[in-house]
Coordinates of C-alpha atoms (C1' of nucleotides) in Angstrom, one line a residue:
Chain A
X33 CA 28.3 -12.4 -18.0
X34 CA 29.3 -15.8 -17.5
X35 CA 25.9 -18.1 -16.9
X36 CA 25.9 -19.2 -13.5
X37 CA 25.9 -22.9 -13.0
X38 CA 23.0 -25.4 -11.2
X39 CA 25.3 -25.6 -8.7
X40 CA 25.4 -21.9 -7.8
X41 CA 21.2 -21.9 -7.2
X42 CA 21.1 -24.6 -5.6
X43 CA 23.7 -23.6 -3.2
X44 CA 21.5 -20.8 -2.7
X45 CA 18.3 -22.7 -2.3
X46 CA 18.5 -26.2 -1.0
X47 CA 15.0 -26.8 -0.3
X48 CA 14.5 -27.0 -4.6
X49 CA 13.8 -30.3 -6.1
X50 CA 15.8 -31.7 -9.0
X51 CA 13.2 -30.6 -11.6
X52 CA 12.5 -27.3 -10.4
X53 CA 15.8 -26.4 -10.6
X54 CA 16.0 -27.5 -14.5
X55 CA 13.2 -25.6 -14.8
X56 CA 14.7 -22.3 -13.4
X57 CA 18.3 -22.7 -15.7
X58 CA 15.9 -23.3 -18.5
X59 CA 13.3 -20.0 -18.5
X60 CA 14.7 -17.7 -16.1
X61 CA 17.7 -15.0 -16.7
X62 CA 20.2 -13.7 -14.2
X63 CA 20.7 -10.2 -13.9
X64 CA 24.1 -8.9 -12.4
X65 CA 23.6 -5.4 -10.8
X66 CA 25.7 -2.8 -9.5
X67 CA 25.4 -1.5 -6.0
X68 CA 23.0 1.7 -5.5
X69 CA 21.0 0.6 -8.3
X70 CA 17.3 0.1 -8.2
X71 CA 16.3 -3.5 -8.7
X72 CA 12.2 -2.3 -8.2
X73 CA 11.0 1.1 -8.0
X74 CA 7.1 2.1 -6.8
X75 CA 5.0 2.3 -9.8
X76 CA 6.7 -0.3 -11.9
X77 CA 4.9 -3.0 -13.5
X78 CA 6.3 -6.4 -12.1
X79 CA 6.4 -9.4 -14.7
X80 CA 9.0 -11.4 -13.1
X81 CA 9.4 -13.0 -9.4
X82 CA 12.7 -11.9 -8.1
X83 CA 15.4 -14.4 -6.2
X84 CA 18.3 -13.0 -4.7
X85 CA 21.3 -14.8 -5.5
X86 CA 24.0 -13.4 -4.4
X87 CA 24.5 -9.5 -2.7
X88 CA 22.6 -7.8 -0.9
X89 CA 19.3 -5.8 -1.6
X90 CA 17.3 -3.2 0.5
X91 CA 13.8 -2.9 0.3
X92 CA 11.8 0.3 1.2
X93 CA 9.2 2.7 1.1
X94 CA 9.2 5.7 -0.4
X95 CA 6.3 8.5 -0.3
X96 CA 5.6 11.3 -2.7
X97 CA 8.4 13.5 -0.7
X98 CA 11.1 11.5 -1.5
X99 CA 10.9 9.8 2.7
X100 CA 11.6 6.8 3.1
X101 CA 12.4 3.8 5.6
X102 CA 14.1 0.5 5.3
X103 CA 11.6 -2.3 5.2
X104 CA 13.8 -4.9 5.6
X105 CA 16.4 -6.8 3.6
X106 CA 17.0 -9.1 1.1
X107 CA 19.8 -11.5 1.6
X108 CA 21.0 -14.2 -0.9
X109 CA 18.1 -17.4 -0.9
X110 CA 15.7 -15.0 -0.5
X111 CA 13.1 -13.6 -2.5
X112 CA 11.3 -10.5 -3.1
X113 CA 7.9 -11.4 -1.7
X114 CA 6.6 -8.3 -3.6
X115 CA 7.4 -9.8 -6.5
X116 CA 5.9 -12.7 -6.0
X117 CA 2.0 -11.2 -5.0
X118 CA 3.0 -8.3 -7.8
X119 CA 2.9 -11.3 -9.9
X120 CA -0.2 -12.9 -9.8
X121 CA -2.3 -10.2 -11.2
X122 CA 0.4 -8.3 -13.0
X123 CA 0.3 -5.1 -10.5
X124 CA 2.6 -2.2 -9.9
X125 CA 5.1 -2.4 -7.3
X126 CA 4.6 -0.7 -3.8
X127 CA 7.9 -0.9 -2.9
X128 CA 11.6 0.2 -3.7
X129 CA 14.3 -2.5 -3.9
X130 CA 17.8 -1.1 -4.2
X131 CA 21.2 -3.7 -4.1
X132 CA 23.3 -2.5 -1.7
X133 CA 26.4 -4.4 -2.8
X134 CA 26.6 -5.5 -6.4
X135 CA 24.1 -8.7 -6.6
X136 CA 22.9 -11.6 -8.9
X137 CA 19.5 -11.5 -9.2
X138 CA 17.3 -14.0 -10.6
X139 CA 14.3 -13.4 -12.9
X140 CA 11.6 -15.9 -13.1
X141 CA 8.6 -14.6 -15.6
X142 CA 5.5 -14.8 -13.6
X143 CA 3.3 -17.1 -15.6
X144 CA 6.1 -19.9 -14.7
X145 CA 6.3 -19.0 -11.3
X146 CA 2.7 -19.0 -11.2
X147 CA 2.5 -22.9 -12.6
X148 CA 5.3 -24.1 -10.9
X149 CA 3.0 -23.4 -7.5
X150 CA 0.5 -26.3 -9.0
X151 CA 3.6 -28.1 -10.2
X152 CA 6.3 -28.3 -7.5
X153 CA 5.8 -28.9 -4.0
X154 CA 8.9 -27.5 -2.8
X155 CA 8.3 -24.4 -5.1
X156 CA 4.8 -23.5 -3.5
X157 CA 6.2 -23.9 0.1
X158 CA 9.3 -21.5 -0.5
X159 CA 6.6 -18.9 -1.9
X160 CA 4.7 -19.7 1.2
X161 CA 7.1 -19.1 3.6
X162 CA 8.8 -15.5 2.3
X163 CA 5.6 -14.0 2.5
X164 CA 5.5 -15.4 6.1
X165 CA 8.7 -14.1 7.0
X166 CA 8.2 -10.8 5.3
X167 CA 5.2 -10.4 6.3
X168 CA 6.9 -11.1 10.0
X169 CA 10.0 -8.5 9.4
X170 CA 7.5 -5.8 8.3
X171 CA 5.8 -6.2 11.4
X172 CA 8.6 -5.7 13.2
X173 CA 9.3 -2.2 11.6
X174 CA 6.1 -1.3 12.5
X175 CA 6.4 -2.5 15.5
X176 CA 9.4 -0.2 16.3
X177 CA 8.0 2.7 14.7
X178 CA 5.3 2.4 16.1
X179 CA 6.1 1.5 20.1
X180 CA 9.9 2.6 20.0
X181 CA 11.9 5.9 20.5
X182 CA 14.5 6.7 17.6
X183 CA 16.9 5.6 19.5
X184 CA 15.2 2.0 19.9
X185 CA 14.8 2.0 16.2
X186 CA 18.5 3.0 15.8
X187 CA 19.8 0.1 17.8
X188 CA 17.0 -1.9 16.1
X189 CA 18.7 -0.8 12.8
X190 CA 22.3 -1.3 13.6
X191 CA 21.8 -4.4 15.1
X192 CA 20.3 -5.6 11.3
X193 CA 22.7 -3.7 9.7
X194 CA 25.7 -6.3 11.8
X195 CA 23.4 -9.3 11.0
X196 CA 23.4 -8.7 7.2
X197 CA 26.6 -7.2 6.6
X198 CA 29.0 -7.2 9.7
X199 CA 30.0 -5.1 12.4
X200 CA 31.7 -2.6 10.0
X201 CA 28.6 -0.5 8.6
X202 CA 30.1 1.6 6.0
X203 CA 27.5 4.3 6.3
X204 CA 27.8 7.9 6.8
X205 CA 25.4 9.2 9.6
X206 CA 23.5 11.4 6.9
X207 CA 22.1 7.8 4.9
X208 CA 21.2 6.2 8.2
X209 CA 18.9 9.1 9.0
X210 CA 17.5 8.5 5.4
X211 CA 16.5 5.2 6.4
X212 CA 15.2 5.9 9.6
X213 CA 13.0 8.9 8.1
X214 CA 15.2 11.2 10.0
X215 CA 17.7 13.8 10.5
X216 CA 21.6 13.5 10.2
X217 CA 22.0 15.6 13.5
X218 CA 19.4 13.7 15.6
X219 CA 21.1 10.6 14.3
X220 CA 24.7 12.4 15.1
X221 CA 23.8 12.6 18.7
X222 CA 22.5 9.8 19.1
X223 CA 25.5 7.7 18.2
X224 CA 27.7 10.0 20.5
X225 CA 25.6 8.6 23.0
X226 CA 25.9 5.1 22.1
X227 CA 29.7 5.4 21.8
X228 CA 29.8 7.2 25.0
X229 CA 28.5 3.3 26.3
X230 CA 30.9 1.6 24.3
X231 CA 28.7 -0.4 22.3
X232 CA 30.0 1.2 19.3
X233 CA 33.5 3.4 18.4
X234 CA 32.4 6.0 15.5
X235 CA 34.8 6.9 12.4
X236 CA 34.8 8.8 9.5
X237 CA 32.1 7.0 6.9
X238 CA 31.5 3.9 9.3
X239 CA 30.8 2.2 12.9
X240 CA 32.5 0.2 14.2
X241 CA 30.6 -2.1 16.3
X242 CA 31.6 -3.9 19.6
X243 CA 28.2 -4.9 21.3
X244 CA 24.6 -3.4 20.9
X245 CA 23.4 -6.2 23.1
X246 CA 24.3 -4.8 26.2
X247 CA 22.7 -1.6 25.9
Chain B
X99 CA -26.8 -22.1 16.4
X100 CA -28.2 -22.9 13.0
X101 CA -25.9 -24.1 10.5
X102 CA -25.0 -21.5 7.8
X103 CA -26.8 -23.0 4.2
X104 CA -24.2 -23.0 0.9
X105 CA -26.0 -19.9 0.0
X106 CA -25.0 -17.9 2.7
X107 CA -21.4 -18.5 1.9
X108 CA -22.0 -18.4 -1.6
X109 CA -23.0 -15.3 -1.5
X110 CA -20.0 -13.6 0.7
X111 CA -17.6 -15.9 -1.3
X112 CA -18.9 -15.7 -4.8
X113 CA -15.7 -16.5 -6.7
X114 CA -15.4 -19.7 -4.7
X115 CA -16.1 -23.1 -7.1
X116 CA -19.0 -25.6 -6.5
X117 CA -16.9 -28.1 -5.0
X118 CA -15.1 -26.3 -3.3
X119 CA -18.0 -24.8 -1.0
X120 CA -19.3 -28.5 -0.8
X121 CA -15.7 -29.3 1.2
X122 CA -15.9 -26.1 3.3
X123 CA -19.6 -26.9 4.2
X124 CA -18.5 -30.5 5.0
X125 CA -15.4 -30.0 6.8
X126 CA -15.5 -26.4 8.4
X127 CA -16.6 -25.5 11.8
X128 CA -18.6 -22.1 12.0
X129 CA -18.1 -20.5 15.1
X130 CA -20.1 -16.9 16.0
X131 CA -18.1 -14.6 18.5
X132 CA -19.6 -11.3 20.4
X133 CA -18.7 -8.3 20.4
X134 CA -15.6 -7.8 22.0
X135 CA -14.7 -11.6 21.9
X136 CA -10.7 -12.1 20.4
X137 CA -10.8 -14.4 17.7
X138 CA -7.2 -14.7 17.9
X139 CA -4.6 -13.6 20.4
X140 CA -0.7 -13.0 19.8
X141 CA 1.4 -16.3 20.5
X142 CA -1.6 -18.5 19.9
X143 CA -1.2 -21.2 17.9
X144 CA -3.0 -21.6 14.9
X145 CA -4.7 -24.9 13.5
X146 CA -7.6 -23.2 11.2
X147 CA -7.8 -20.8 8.6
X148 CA -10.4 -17.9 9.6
X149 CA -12.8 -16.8 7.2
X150 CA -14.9 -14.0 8.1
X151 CA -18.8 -14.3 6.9
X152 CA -20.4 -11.6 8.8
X153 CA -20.0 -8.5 11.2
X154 CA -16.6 -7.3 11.6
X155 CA -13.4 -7.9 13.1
X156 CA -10.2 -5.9 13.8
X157 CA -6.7 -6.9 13.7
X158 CA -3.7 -5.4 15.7
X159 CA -1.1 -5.4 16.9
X160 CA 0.2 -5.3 20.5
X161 CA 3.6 -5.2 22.4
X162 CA 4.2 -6.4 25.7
X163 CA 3.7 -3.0 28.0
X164 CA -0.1 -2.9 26.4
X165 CA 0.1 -0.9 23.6
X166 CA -1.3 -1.6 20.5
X167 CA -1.8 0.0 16.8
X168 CA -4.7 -1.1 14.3
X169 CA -3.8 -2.7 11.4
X170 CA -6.9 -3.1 9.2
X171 CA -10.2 -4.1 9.8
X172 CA -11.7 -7.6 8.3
X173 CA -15.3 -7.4 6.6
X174 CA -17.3 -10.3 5.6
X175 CA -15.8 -12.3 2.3
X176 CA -12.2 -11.3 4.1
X177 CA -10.1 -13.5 5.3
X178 CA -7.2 -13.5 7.7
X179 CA -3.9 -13.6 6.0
X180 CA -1.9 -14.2 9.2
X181 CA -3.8 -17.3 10.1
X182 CA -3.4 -18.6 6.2
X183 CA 0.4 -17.9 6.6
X184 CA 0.5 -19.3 10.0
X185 CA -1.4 -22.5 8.8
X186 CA 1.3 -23.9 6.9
X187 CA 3.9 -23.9 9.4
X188 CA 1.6 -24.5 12.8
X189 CA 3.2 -21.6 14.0
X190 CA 2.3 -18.6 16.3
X191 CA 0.3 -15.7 15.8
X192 CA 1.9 -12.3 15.9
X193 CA -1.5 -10.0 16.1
X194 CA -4.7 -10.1 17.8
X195 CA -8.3 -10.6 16.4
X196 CA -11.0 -8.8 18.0
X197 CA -14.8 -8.9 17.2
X198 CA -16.4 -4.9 16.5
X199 CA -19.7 -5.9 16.2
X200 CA -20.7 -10.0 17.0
X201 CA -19.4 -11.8 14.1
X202 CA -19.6 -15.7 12.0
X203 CA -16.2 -16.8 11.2
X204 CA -16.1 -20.5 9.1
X205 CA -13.0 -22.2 10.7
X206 CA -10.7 -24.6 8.6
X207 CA -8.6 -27.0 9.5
X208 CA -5.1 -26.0 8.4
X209 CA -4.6 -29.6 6.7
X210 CA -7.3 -29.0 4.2
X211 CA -7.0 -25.6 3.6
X212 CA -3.3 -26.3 2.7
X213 CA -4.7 -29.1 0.9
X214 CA -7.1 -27.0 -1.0
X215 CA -4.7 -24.7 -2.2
X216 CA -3.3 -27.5 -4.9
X217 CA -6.9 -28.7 -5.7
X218 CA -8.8 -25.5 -5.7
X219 CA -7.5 -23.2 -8.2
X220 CA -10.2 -20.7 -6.5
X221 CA -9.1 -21.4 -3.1
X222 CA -5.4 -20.8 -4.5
X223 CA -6.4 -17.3 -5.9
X224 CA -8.3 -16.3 -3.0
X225 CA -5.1 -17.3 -0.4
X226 CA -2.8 -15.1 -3.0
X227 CA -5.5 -11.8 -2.6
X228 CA -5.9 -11.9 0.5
X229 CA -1.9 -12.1 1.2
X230 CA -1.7 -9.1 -1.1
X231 CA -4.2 -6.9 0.2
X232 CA -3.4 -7.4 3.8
X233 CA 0.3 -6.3 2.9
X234 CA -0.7 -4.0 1.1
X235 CA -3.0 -2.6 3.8
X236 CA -0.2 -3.0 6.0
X237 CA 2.0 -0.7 3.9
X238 CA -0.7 2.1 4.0
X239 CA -0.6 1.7 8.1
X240 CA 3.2 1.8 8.4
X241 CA 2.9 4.8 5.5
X242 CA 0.7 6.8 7.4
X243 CA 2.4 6.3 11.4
X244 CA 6.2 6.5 9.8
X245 CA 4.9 9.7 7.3
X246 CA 2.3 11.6 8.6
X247 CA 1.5 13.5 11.7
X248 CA -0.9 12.2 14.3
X249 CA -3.9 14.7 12.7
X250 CA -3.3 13.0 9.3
X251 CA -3.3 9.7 10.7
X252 CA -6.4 10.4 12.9
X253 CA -8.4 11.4 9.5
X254 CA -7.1 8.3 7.6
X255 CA -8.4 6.1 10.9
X256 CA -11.6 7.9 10.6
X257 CA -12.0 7.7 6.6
X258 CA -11.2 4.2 7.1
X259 CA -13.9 3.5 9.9
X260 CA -16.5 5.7 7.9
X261 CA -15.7 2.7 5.2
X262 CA -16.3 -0.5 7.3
X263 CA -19.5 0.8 9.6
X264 CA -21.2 4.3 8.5
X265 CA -20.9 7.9 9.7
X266 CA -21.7 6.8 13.2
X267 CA -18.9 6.4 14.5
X268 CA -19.2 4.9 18.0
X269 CA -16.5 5.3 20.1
X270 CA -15.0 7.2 22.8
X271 CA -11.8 9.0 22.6
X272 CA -10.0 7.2 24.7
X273 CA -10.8 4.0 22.7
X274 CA -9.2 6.0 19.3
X275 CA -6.6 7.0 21.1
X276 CA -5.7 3.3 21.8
X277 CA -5.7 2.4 18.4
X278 CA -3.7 5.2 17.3
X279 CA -1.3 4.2 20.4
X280 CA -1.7 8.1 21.3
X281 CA -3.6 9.6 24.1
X282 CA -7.2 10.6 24.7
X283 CA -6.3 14.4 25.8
X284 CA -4.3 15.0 21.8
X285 CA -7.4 12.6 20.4
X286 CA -9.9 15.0 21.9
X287 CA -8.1 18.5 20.8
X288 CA -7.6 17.0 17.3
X289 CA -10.8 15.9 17.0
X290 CA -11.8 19.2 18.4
X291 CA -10.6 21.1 15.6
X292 CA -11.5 18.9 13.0
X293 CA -15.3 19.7 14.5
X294 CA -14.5 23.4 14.1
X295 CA -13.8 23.1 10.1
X296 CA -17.7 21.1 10.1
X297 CA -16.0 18.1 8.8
X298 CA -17.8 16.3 12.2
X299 CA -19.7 16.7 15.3
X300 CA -18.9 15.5 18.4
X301 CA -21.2 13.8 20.8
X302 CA -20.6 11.8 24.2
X303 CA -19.7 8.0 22.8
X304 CA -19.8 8.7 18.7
X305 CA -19.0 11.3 16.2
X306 CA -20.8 12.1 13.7
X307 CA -19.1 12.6 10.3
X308 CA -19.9 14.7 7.5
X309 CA -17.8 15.0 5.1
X310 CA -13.5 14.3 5.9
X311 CA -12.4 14.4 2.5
X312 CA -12.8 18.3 2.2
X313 CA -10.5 18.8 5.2
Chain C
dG39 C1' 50.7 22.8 0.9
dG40 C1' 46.3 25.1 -0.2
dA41 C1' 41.6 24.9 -1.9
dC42 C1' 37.6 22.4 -2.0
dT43 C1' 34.3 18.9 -0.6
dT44 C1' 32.1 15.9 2.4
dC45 C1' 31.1 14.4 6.9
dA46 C1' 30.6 14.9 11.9
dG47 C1' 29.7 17.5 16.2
dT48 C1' 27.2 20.9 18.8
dG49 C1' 24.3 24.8 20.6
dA50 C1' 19.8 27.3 20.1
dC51 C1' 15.4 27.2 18.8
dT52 C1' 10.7 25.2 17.3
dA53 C1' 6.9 22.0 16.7
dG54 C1' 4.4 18.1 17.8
dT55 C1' 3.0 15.1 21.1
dA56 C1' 2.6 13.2 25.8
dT57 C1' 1.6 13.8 30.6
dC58 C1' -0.6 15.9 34.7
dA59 C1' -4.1 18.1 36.9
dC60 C1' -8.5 19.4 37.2
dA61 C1' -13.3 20.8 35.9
dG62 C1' -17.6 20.2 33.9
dA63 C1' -21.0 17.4 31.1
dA64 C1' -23.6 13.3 30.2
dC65 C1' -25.3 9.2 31.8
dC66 C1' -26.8 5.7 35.2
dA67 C1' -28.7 3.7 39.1
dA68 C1' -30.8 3.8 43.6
Chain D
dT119 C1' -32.7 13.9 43.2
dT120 C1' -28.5 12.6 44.5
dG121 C1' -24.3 10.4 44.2
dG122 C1' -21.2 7.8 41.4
dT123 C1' -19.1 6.9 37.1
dT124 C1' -17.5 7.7 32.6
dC125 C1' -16.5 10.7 29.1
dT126 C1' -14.8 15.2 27.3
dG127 C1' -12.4 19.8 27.3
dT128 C1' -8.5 22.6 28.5
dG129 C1' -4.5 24.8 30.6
dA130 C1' 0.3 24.1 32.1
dT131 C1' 4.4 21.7 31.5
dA132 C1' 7.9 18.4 29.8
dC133 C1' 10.1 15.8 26.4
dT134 C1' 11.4 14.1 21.8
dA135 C1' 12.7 15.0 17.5
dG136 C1' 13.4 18.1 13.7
dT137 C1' 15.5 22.5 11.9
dC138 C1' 18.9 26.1 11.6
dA139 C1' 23.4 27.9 11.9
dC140 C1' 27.8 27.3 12.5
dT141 C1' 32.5 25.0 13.3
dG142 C1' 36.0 21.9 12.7
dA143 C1' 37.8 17.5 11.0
dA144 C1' 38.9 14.2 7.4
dG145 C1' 39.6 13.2 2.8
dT146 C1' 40.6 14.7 -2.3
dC147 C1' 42.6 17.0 -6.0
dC148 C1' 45.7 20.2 -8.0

DNA sequence: GGACTTCAGTGACTAGTATCACAGAACCAA
DNA sequence: TTGGTTCTGTGATACTAGTCACTGAAGTCC
């Protein structure tokens, strides 16, 4: 794989200072991966912070019965906050990360991003603020598991799902209902009724979407 | 109110350095709050990290037609991760605070906590726990409503208020079925049947628990 | 084109939870 | 003791979502 350039992170991640970013070419590595596979699984030991670089990654829960839900997602100049907490005291993962498209991802080893906290400024602050904004997207899952009907939480999912990735969703209604810890036929109807609005036109293997606002 | 001596905080905050609990005793406010008193309400804004030194507080959440979930519960040597998180940014809150039982929480100013976090390698460890346990206590919470059925969810509530304040548990059902954003009537059958395995007893305003974990 | 596979749509049924209505028990205050 | 208030228990009913069984449509391979 060709070795990606200082132009290509900093694209990615404006806020870094000059140094920081030597410092990242110097002692990270960049791992390429190919969509559906599993950046983080539950129960792995995490030695390395991970930056997104380019694709797209999905983070979720899984229990012992093979459920899940969508936490949220990772989008290029983020980071894996996981990661980052996993990190400090060399812990397992609680969480799945899967790329949804193929992705660049970036692998700091966590004793260097643990100094570069002391050492850069604009380092600490980025690690600061993805744990604020995860921390802030996972309490808006809850929030509509917790308060909203499915079909809340659907419109709450598709209307991520056009944020990160468009208004074609390539999904069939069976891995949406994965997601949502549900049922392809509840999810089925569901999306009838949604097209039956106009919000959204269904097809074989995606949706297309016209406006989920004005539900 | 008397003001709290070093050893008082020394010995909820052990790990902390000398100098370090010279600066908090110097610069910190220490405010105590009754029972039922919010220590923080959503869409606040936040200008001190919360530390909690004794009693105990809960934090939820809440949506806008009233309802609300429990998160986790904050016991003395905790600290509120949300108000660290919010600190750096002077941003909002997204949860509520309330006092259980009349509590001490040591206020500091976000400036110096932020400013502590570079000179204070203890401060720094501490910020980075408490982050990590309060997501990761946030990931049992969204486990057990987006997983389990309302009976599980009502024993993990109970287990987890056995934990913080003893097999007297003092509440009424309609103040469970709040937290558990369900309703008193399904609170009181569940709790009904859970007396009829002997794992509790019911009485007006508290329950008496035995033993959950054989249920 | 025909066989096969995957995906989507739909009716019938079930389980879990919420809601409504009411009754009785415990506690409190005059 | 009496009346009021809060808490608890319970039946009836409704609704949401999950499950089962089946059909047809779309895409794939030969």
């Amino acid at each position: 794989m060709e070795i990606p350039q200082k132009e290509d992170i900093l694209k990615r991640f404006p806020q870094f200072e000059q140094s920081l970013l030597d410092d990242i070419l110097a002692h990270s590595t960049i791992r390429e991966v190919e969509e559906g596979e599993e950046v983080m699984r539950t129960g792995q030991y995490i030695r390395s912070t991970v930056l997104l670089l380019s694709g797209l990654l999905k983070v979720y829960r899984e229990d012992d019965e093979g459920n899940e839900f969508l936490m949220y997602y990772l989008e290029p100049g983020n980071a894996c906050a996981m990661s980052m907490m996993c990190t400090a005291r060399d812990e397992q993962s609680q969480i799945m990360a899967k790329a949804v498209t193929e992705a660049e991802v970036i692998l700091i080893p966590s004793h260097l991003s643990e100094q570069w906290l002391a050492k850069y400024k604009s380092w600490h602050n980025f690690v600061i603020a993805s744990y604020r904004q995860r921390f802030e997207e996972l309490l808006q899952t809850l929030d509509s598991i917790a308060f909203k009907g499915l079909d809340e939480r659907l419109l709450f999912y598709l209307k991520r799902h056009v944020k990160v990735s468009g208004k074609e969703i390539r999904l069939s209604h069976q891995q949406i209902a994965l997601e949502l810890n549900s049922s392809r036929e509840v999810i089925s109807r569901l999306l009838k009724k949604l097209e039956q609005t106009g919000a959204i036109t269904l097809h074989r293997n995606y949706i297309e979407v016209h406006d989920l606002e004005l539900v």
